[in-house]
XYZ file of C-alpha atoms in Angstrom:
676
model
C 57.614 107.535 118.403
C 60.746 105.721 119.517
C 62.367 103.537 116.898
C 63.175 99.993 117.909
C 66.877 99.234 117.586
C 67.688 95.877 116.062
C 71.346 95.019 116.389
C 72.441 93.570 113.089
C 75.811 92.653 111.679
C 76.921 94.988 108.927
C 77.232 93.845 105.350
C 80.761 95.121 104.637
C 80.237 95.484 100.924
C 77.111 97.615 101.097
C 76.875 98.772 104.679
C 73.319 97.408 104.786
C 71.817 94.936 107.224
C 70.200 91.596 106.430
C 66.959 91.709 104.534
C 64.875 94.848 104.193
C 61.404 94.459 105.755
C 58.591 94.287 103.253
C 57.167 97.636 102.286
C 60.238 99.605 103.318
C 63.193 101.054 101.465
C 66.714 100.370 102.647
C 68.425 103.641 103.512
C 72.086 104.005 102.662
C 74.020 104.345 105.941
C 75.499 107.770 106.603
C 78.819 107.411 108.416
C 79.552 111.145 108.327
C 78.838 111.826 111.998
C 80.757 108.779 113.138
C 83.855 109.782 111.188
C 84.248 113.076 113.042
C 83.796 116.800 112.707
C 86.786 117.161 110.375
C 86.077 114.283 107.966
C 87.932 114.613 104.691
C 90.056 117.539 105.767
C 93.289 115.701 105.204
C 95.125 118.926 104.485
C 94.454 119.969 108.080
C 95.730 116.596 109.257
C 98.879 117.103 107.231
C 99.725 120.564 108.496
C 98.994 119.534 112.090
C 101.872 117.066 111.932
C 105.592 117.593 111.647
C 107.368 116.231 108.589
C 106.268 112.654 107.979
C 109.608 112.024 106.319
C 111.474 112.881 109.526
C 108.933 111.138 111.754
C 109.007 107.866 109.803
C 112.799 107.876 109.734
C 112.995 108.467 113.474
C 110.541 105.861 114.743
C 110.969 103.063 112.165
C 112.382 99.722 113.390
C 113.463 97.603 110.439
C 113.824 93.844 109.948
C 111.391 93.025 112.765
C 109.976 89.708 111.593
C 108.326 89.328 115.010
C 105.435 91.473 113.712
C 104.410 88.580 111.459
C 103.483 86.628 114.603
C 101.067 89.318 115.831
C 98.304 88.033 113.561
C 98.886 84.334 114.265
C 95.545 82.719 115.243
C 95.269 82.042 118.973
C 93.606 78.620 118.803
C 96.184 75.827 118.183
C 93.841 73.974 115.822
C 93.130 77.146 113.852
C 96.865 77.878 113.731
C 97.530 74.432 112.282
C 94.784 74.925 109.700
C 96.282 78.301 108.690
C 99.679 76.672 108.126
C 98.084 73.910 106.058
C 96.214 76.406 103.857
C 99.373 78.456 103.269
C 101.400 75.362 102.319
C 98.680 74.207 99.918
C 98.666 77.618 98.269
C 102.417 77.607 97.684
C 102.168 74.038 96.359
C 99.490 75.181 93.909
C 101.735 77.991 92.668
C 104.555 75.499 92.168
C 102.223 73.210 90.227
C 101.213 76.037 87.917
C 104.862 76.924 87.401
C 105.485 73.313 86.339
C 102.606 73.439 83.903
C 100.208 71.333 85.965
C 97.175 73.545 85.570
C 93.847 72.768 87.166
C 90.369 73.297 85.812
C 89.907 76.665 87.509
C 91.134 79.002 84.797
C 90.632 82.307 86.707
C 92.595 80.849 89.616
C 95.441 79.851 87.323
C 95.386 83.269 85.682
C 95.977 84.838 89.090
C 98.757 82.343 89.718
C 100.360 83.148 86.346
C 100.303 86.866 87.215
C 102.089 86.153 90.472
C 104.673 83.883 88.855
C 105.355 86.369 86.059
C 105.929 89.105 88.622
C 108.198 86.795 90.618
C 110.210 85.961 87.509
C 109.372 82.256 87.836
C 109.133 80.863 84.324
C 105.909 79.036 83.672
C 105.783 76.964 80.453
C 105.373 79.282 77.466
C 102.087 79.235 75.585
C 103.965 79.631 72.314
C 107.524 79.696 71.058
C 107.323 83.403 70.318
C 106.735 84.510 73.939
C 109.275 87.012 75.182
C 110.639 87.094 78.746
C 109.217 89.636 81.172
C 111.246 92.816 81.711
C 113.661 92.825 84.633
C 112.228 96.038 86.093
C 108.462 96.495 86.335
C 106.610 99.762 86.597
C 104.630 100.225 89.799
C 101.385 100.292 87.815
C 102.208 96.750 86.603
C 103.285 95.402 89.995
C 100.069 96.449 91.779
C 97.727 94.183 89.722
C 100.046 91.227 90.334
C 99.922 91.819 94.079
C 96.138 92.064 93.848
C 96.127 88.743 91.970
C 98.075 87.132 94.797
C 95.491 88.405 97.314
C 92.642 87.056 95.171
C 94.449 83.730 94.765
C 94.735 83.425 98.558
C 91.147 84.551 99.186
C 89.745 81.920 96.826
C 91.507 79.141 98.742
C 90.379 80.614 102.072
C 86.788 80.383 100.843
C 87.275 76.746 99.850
C 89.025 75.639 103.034
C 87.042 77.379 105.785
C 83.723 76.156 104.403
C 84.940 72.549 104.201
C 83.785 69.956 106.709
C 87.312 69.629 108.147
C 87.433 73.313 109.054
C 83.852 73.722 110.242
C 84.641 72.146 113.610
C 87.552 74.540 114.243
C 86.195 77.827 112.922
C 83.213 80.057 113.490
C 82.687 81.539 110.025
C 81.476 84.859 111.413
C 84.931 85.280 112.984
C 86.679 84.679 109.644
C 86.978 87.012 106.714
C 88.358 87.441 103.216
C 91.080 90.030 102.634
C 90.366 91.536 99.229
C 91.765 94.483 97.249
C 89.503 97.511 96.978
C 88.779 98.892 93.536
C 88.294 102.501 94.626
C 89.298 103.839 97.987
C 86.945 106.029 99.999
C 90.020 107.341 101.746
C 91.554 108.320 98.433
C 88.315 109.924 97.313
C 88.397 112.162 100.393
C 92.074 113.012 99.988
C 93.042 116.606 99.284
C 96.477 116.347 100.833
C 98.888 118.723 99.088
C 101.842 117.376 101.065
C 101.841 114.357 98.716
C 101.741 116.309 95.471
C 105.301 115.241 94.583
C 104.506 111.524 94.869
C 102.024 110.825 92.083
C 104.063 109.353 89.196
C 102.263 106.091 88.225
C 105.501 104.733 86.768
C 107.245 104.947 90.119
C 104.289 104.566 92.492
C 100.887 102.929 92.729
C 98.642 102.136 95.656
C 95.425 100.453 96.741
C 93.741 99.415 99.964
C 92.575 96.044 101.149
C 89.526 95.440 103.286
C 87.778 92.611 105.112
C 84.723 90.996 103.589
C 82.496 88.109 104.691
C 83.325 84.514 103.814
C 81.613 83.512 100.542
C 81.937 87.030 99.158
C 82.716 87.224 95.463
C 86.479 86.860 95.068
C 87.248 89.966 93.034
C 88.303 93.545 93.472
C 85.578 94.959 95.670
C 83.893 98.319 95.771
C 84.917 100.394 98.756
C 83.246 99.133 101.938
C 82.320 101.223 104.959
C 85.421 103.017 106.223
C 85.658 100.965 109.401
C 86.276 97.788 107.364
C 89.535 98.900 105.749
C 92.432 96.688 106.905
C 95.618 98.130 105.423
C 97.084 100.534 102.892
C 99.277 98.996 100.178
C 101.931 101.154 98.523
C 103.847 99.965 95.468
C 107.197 101.407 94.368
C 109.017 100.551 91.158
C 112.303 99.707 92.843
C 114.101 99.681 96.169
C 115.294 103.283 95.935
C 111.693 104.517 95.898
C 110.571 102.322 98.804
C 111.245 104.960 101.466
C 109.051 107.461 99.630
C 106.364 104.794 99.415
C 106.625 104.358 103.189
C 105.970 108.071 103.661
C 102.872 107.812 101.488
C 101.736 104.761 103.460
C 102.234 106.671 106.712
C 100.043 109.518 105.407
C 97.268 107.092 104.400
C 97.563 105.239 107.715
C 97.091 108.523 109.551
C 93.813 108.900 107.657
C 92.925 105.355 108.699
C 93.397 106.228 112.387
C 91.310 109.354 111.833
C 88.423 107.518 110.160
C 88.378 104.289 112.181
C 87.502 104.933 115.817
C 88.106 101.334 116.856
C 91.713 101.257 115.631
C 94.332 100.216 118.201
C 97.126 99.828 115.652
C 97.328 99.458 111.873
C 98.956 97.215 109.303
C 100.507 98.294 106.027
C 102.271 96.746 103.052
C 104.824 97.985 100.554
C 105.950 96.227 97.386
C 109.006 97.126 95.366
C 110.541 95.094 92.583
C 109.874 91.476 93.662
C 109.800 92.073 97.402
C 107.049 92.782 99.914
C 107.365 94.186 103.417
C 104.757 94.271 106.157
C 104.450 97.143 108.645
C 102.753 97.684 111.980
C 101.963 101.252 113.050
C 101.902 101.471 116.844
C 101.473 104.434 119.152
C 105.090 105.607 119.154
C 106.820 103.170 116.808
C 106.607 101.712 113.321
C 107.921 98.196 112.790
C 108.850 96.816 109.366
C 109.437 93.164 108.541
C 112.399 91.946 106.542
C 111.722 91.633 102.840
C 109.596 88.726 101.625
C 111.008 87.774 98.220
C 108.217 86.693 95.887
C 110.830 85.126 93.605
C 111.598 82.488 96.253
C 109.274 79.770 97.554
C 110.173 80.705 101.137
C 109.351 84.372 100.604
C 106.040 83.584 98.910
C 105.072 81.185 101.694
C 105.838 83.815 104.356
C 103.620 86.422 102.714
C 100.850 83.946 101.912
C 100.914 82.843 105.567
C 100.445 86.472 106.633
C 97.382 86.868 104.392
C 95.915 83.597 105.670
C 96.508 84.681 109.278
C 94.753 87.993 108.580
C 91.740 85.998 107.414
C 91.539 83.670 110.433
C 92.912 85.607 113.413
C 90.801 87.428 116.044
C 89.879 90.912 114.901
C 92.039 92.564 117.582
C 95.118 91.041 115.902
C 94.288 93.140 112.858
C 94.493 96.216 115.072
C 90.810 96.678 115.870
C 89.282 97.226 119.309
C 86.481 94.721 120.041
C 85.115 96.982 122.784
C 84.069 99.608 120.189
C 81.616 98.176 117.692
C 79.923 99.640 114.623
C 76.261 98.626 114.518
C 73.371 99.457 112.225
C 69.876 100.161 113.465
C 67.906 97.415 111.781
C 64.892 99.684 111.238
C 66.310 103.067 110.292
C 69.552 101.849 108.731
C 71.549 104.512 110.568
C 74.908 103.469 112.015
C 75.875 103.954 115.636
C 78.614 102.886 118.029
C 78.562 100.609 121.036
C 81.367 101.514 123.445
C 82.189 99.375 126.475
C 83.631 100.905 129.650
C 85.236 98.269 131.869
C 85.506 98.044 135.635
C 87.281 95.479 137.773
C 85.033 94.098 140.516
C 87.455 93.839 143.425
C 85.285 91.406 145.383
C 84.799 88.888 142.568
C 87.930 89.574 140.539
C 85.783 89.752 137.404
C 85.855 92.467 134.785
C 82.443 94.071 134.394
C 81.364 96.384 131.629
C 78.835 99.069 130.945
C 77.904 99.817 127.360
C 77.294 103.312 126.039
C 75.702 104.200 122.696
C 76.558 107.071 120.400
C 75.890 108.433 116.928
C 78.598 111.081 116.874
C 82.343 111.274 117.153
C 83.075 114.872 118.127
C 86.844 114.456 117.941
C 88.758 111.844 115.909
C 92.381 110.725 116.269
C 94.230 113.223 114.098
C 97.833 112.047 114.447
C 99.885 109.143 113.142
C 101.397 108.537 116.576
C 100.758 109.413 120.215
C 97.677 109.248 122.411
C 95.113 108.912 119.591
C 92.513 110.698 121.718
C 88.943 110.268 120.503
C 85.744 111.851 121.843
C 82.250 110.383 121.582
C 78.851 111.880 122.439
C 77.041 108.976 124.116
C 74.072 107.869 126.187
C 73.389 104.829 128.341
C 70.136 104.263 126.465
C 70.283 103.457 122.735
C 66.906 105.125 122.324
C 68.239 108.532 123.386
C 71.477 108.791 121.429
C 70.267 112.050 119.867
C 70.384 113.608 123.347
C 73.783 112.548 124.725
C 74.285 112.594 128.480
C 78.001 111.790 128.519
C 81.223 112.478 126.676
C 83.625 109.531 126.447
C 87.293 110.235 125.916
C 89.222 107.230 124.579
C 92.982 107.689 124.892
C 96.284 105.835 125.003
C 97.873 107.612 127.940
C 101.527 107.286 128.993
C 101.986 104.858 131.855
C 104.853 103.972 134.163
C 106.635 106.478 136.377
C 105.212 109.569 134.647
C 102.209 111.291 136.143
C 100.964 112.359 132.741
C 97.895 110.742 131.261
C 94.347 109.850 132.162
C 94.963 109.199 135.865
C 96.765 112.530 136.140
C 93.873 114.302 134.445
C 91.347 112.880 136.919
C 93.532 114.010 139.849
C 93.719 117.560 138.470
C 89.972 117.727 137.873
C 89.276 116.498 141.405
C 91.437 119.335 142.777
C 89.413 121.835 140.759
C 86.096 120.322 141.866
C 87.174 120.531 145.504
C 88.066 124.218 145.128
C 85.059 125.403 143.139
C 81.650 124.620 144.578
C 79.350 122.880 142.137
C 76.886 125.779 142.340
C 79.436 128.459 141.410
C 79.757 129.854 137.905
C 83.441 128.904 137.794
C 82.728 125.229 138.451
C 80.836 125.033 135.142
C 83.982 126.111 133.307
C 85.596 122.682 133.713
C 84.623 119.300 132.279
C 82.821 117.225 134.929
C 84.463 113.828 135.467
C 82.391 110.673 136.057
C 85.024 107.924 135.902
C 88.276 106.904 134.267
C 88.935 103.219 133.662
C 91.438 100.996 131.860
C 90.276 99.149 128.758
C 90.503 95.350 128.876
C 91.102 93.016 125.959
C 91.026 89.246 125.611
C 94.477 87.675 125.411
C 94.886 83.886 125.454
C 91.384 83.369 126.907
C 91.903 85.911 129.702
C 90.961 89.587 130.007
C 94.003 91.796 130.527
C 94.571 95.555 130.508
C 95.088 96.831 126.993
C 98.560 98.365 126.840
C 101.286 98.744 124.242
C 103.151 96.015 126.133
C 100.380 93.452 125.648
C 99.723 94.573 122.065
C 103.357 94.618 120.927
C 105.075 92.098 123.208
C 108.627 91.342 122.141
C 108.955 94.267 119.715
C 111.681 96.879 120.232
C 110.593 100.329 121.368
C 112.314 103.503 122.465
C 109.188 104.940 124.095
C 107.433 104.564 127.417
C 104.531 102.121 127.506
C 101.001 103.430 127.058
C 97.792 102.244 128.676
C 94.455 102.302 126.905
C 91.912 104.152 129.066
C 88.390 105.564 128.792
C 87.261 108.626 130.692
C 83.544 109.321 131.063
C 82.492 112.939 131.578
C 79.139 114.667 131.826
C 78.052 115.947 128.442
C 78.798 119.637 128.040
C 79.041 120.089 124.299
C 81.142 119.794 121.154
C 84.704 120.824 120.506
C 85.013 124.305 119.072
C 85.663 122.785 115.634
C 81.887 122.223 115.442
C 81.030 125.910 115.886
C 78.773 127.593 113.345
C 80.306 131.061 113.472
C 83.313 132.896 114.843
C 81.310 134.605 117.594
C 80.722 131.222 119.242
C 84.477 130.597 119.061
C 85.319 133.953 120.648
C 82.843 133.481 123.518
C 84.002 129.887 124.164
C 87.650 130.974 124.206
C 86.846 133.869 126.562
C 85.160 131.456 128.990
C 88.115 129.082 128.720
C 90.506 131.928 129.541
C 88.405 132.767 132.604
C 88.639 129.136 133.707
C 92.404 129.154 133.088
C 92.866 132.237 135.275
C 90.726 130.753 138.041
C 92.560 127.403 137.959
C 95.903 129.162 138.236
C 94.976 131.749 140.860
C 93.063 129.358 143.133
C 94.781 125.993 142.603
C 98.168 126.787 140.993
C 97.114 124.588 138.076
C 98.266 125.346 134.529
C 96.773 123.614 131.530
C 99.851 123.012 129.353
C 98.034 121.608 126.308
C 95.733 124.244 124.820
C 94.401 123.150 121.430
C 91.135 122.968 119.490
C 90.378 119.796 121.499
C 90.781 121.492 124.885
C 87.840 123.901 124.574
C 84.271 122.642 124.405
C 81.158 124.733 123.918
C 77.413 124.391 124.269
C 74.395 126.620 123.756
C 72.543 127.404 126.992
C 69.205 129.171 127.292
C 70.798 132.616 127.194
C 74.253 132.328 125.598
C 77.147 130.238 124.287
C 79.119 128.618 127.113
C 82.760 127.541 126.882
C 84.239 124.689 128.953
C 87.883 123.772 129.511
C 88.918 120.112 129.086
C 92.009 118.035 128.201
C 94.063 118.244 131.413
C 96.366 115.354 130.468
C 99.465 117.566 130.558
C 98.423 119.968 133.319
C 101.003 121.034 135.885
C 100.523 121.815 139.548
C 102.632 124.545 141.187
C 104.455 125.086 137.897
C 105.997 121.623 137.792
C 105.919 119.830 134.456
C 103.546 116.876 134.171
C 106.449 114.806 132.861
C 105.315 114.601 129.253
C 105.531 117.084 126.404
C 102.356 117.781 124.359
C 102.456 116.161 120.937
C 101.676 119.210 118.787
C 104.181 122.000 118.232
C 101.572 124.290 116.677
C 100.070 125.648 119.880
C 103.013 125.412 122.267
C 104.602 128.617 123.552
C 107.988 129.741 122.297
C 109.801 129.145 125.580
C 108.265 125.707 126.114
C 109.480 124.713 122.660
C 112.979 125.906 123.471
C 113.089 124.222 126.879
C 110.477 121.564 127.499
C 111.638 120.957 131.094
C 111.500 124.557 132.272
C 108.981 125.772 134.843
C 105.517 126.430 133.373
C 103.853 129.848 133.638
C 100.337 131.176 133.134
C 101.470 133.158 130.098
C 102.403 129.896 128.343
C 98.712 128.981 128.268
C 97.723 132.475 127.111
C 100.297 132.336 124.315
C 98.920 128.949 123.244
C 95.442 130.484 122.968
C 96.881 133.149 120.650
C 98.277 130.452 118.357
C 94.967 128.571 118.435
C 93.078 131.712 117.391
C 95.541 132.304 114.537
C 95.193 128.706 113.356
C 91.400 128.726 113.352
C 91.286 132.124 111.686
C 93.570 130.936 108.875
C 92.237 127.475 108.019
C 88.610 127.738 109.078
C 86.559 127.422 112.237
C 84.615 124.286 111.296
C 84.443 121.325 108.984
C 82.725 123.137 106.108
C 85.202 126.009 106.023
C 88.198 123.698 106.268
C 86.942 121.528 103.434
C 86.454 124.606 101.265
C 89.915 125.846 102.144
C 91.467 122.434 101.396
C 89.833 122.278 97.962
C 90.911 125.832 97.153
C 94.455 125.172 98.376
C 94.757 122.019 96.257
C 93.405 123.835 93.175
C 95.862 126.687 93.582
C 98.735 124.248 94.012
C 97.691 122.368 90.865
C 97.646 125.679 88.967
C 101.181 126.492 90.113
C 100.007 129.170 92.550
C 100.792 127.518 95.875
C 99.788 129.943 98.659
C 102.456 131.339 100.934
C 101.430 130.453 104.488
C 104.157 131.232 107.039
C 101.963 129.738 109.763
C 102.675 126.245 108.394
C 106.240 126.525 109.644
C 104.961 126.383 113.231
C 104.604 122.624 112.930
C 107.415 121.707 110.575
C 111.029 120.875 111.256
C 112.434 120.684 114.767
C 110.984 122.259 117.905
C 113.833 124.791 117.866
C 112.971 125.768 114.294
C 109.293 126.069 115.206
C 110.193 128.375 118.095
C 112.371 130.537 115.870
C 109.646 130.898 113.246
C 107.191 132.001 115.923
C 109.669 134.555 117.261
C 110.084 135.962 113.749
C 106.319 136.146 113.142
C 105.479 137.613 116.561
C 108.325 140.098 117.006
C 106.654 143.317 115.872
C 103.169 144.455 114.935
C 104.252 144.621 111.285
C 105.736 141.089 111.357
C 102.531 139.768 112.855
C 100.372 141.615 110.316
C 102.347 140.474 107.260
C 102.894 136.847 108.249
C 99.738 135.977 110.181
C 96.904 138.519 110.313
C 96.885 139.050 106.541
C 95.952 135.372 106.056
C 93.163 135.323 108.669
C 89.628 135.472 107.272
C 87.425 136.201 110.326
C 87.157 139.722 111.704
C 86.390 138.826 115.358
C 89.190 136.242 115.453
C 91.602 138.647 113.787
C 90.794 141.312 116.387
C 91.166 138.817 119.242
C 94.521 137.649 117.855
C 95.719 141.238 117.520
C 94.721 142.059 121.108
C 96.389 138.924 122.490
C 99.547 139.610 120.513
C 99.655 143.187 121.814
C 99.203 142.022 125.410
C 101.832 139.281 125.196
C 104.600 140.753 123.078
C 104.094 144.525 122.717
C 103.089 145.661 126.195
C 105.209 148.339 127.959
C 108.548 146.884 128.992
C 108.510 144.128 126.363
C 110.824 144.476 123.390
C 109.128 141.994 121.066
C 109.043 138.252 120.615
C 112.703 137.796 119.737
C 113.751 138.602 123.296
C 110.718 137.332 125.200
C 111.506 135.524 128.451
C 108.753 135.389 131.059
């Protein structure tokens, strides 16, 4: 019997919907499928990225106060109200500092915490009170910052429910920004790359989330993951702030991974008496100048930011309104509504078609870049368990480069024209339905969602990106969802067949082999592998104009010279590295979680495993290439550094055969001198 879907707004605190019908039991929502196949495997996320320290240093733009205007409410009346609320809050703090306390004792306690942290002397309760220390530990600063958030949230509750504000605001579009008592992200974290950053004297952290107006103003239990707003990192003093930024970047990467409707993300750091706000874009990080809590101007600036976060449209917080989390009112199971837009040329109006899905088969696993996400969807909400389409949501490079979603559709059309739909080879490639830009509302008009519209006026050293959605016929999951290594081997073999056919018939090379590029499904008689992800494909050996984001799977020569001509063996070499990676860390979510837990336990016991393969994605591209040459040079080098750490027999054999064919065939003198 088909279950009726009742679209209800989520209760952020519990994840439940409205009232439970009489005679039924409210089921706790399970967001596991929506989070992605690799949920919780933050170790894998860490090792798939180059040094966060180097990345943050390279892409950070400092003293960009323009980011504080991103969250300014669009409506002029709402903007005026936000300014009024912020000014009233600062006036209240000043009154408390002067000893003019109100009747709301909890509110004044929060204010006293803030003033003590700021070093503003409120009247002493007794003659024997001693002054606060000049330098606070991070574990003492964090509660004061939480108090400031609670102080602001209480006033938001009072103002937006008043008669003066009711005419300007729709309460369902407002929210309270509250600190979270225990982070779901932190509970999932097994990230050994942060093991040196855990001293509570020097560092502390918490998250803040969005909760409905009239929620209890207190530290809240962790809401559903998609309601987290920002990570907050606290450092004892200025010298530790940069390390706090690295920690914030790692947590923000988890936020992108867990929240499928994230366009960009906010963050906060506090050190000594100063606060800085951050915006994490696709290729840049922007940091505001310091907001000094010890000064009235600095406090007002930060309070204004918190008020704006409470009243601004949700897209100004970094969320995508065209991807919505919804609960089935009957079953209590969460699902996604995803809009695909199309411009009607005759009317000039943007039309949309909504797809429905219960599974994310590939989450955004990088801090920067395309943030590609994959969803198993259907056009009918009643048949989400039998998806008919695969939606790829991606921020593709735009401008003069051919790389990106439009390039991918062109390459796939070439392949479709060459291989008849009835041939076996045609089934080896993802089947394109459409690729469209995503539109977003900006100043009461729908415009294409790009990094230019999202971050107007902010400095950037990167090419603009356009937000696009590609709809493909459903063929299956990424290979990270495989149950056993035999499925992986068969899927990779089919992908290699498709690679050879694409090159021999169409002169097309893939250029971006990874665990995302190979899909698989179970047919009536066998496992079937399908090749996807043609964003960086080249035609006739010419580069697509963009370099793939991950160093892990790129060939040695492409790392050493990104602009050189591409060859078929580059793709084959990338498959070798993919096989090695899967064989070392696990073929699916369960194995990777087990490996992450074991790795963390061994590190805690002082027995950190030696994994040479990690060096493939650390340091510079030249260093990555050199490490691969050292590991691939001879059969013994490959055995000691790579094969000895692989756990699956079939994958180990496949890796050994590929290594032999690439680097040890007659006429080849090993990896250190390889040049196709």
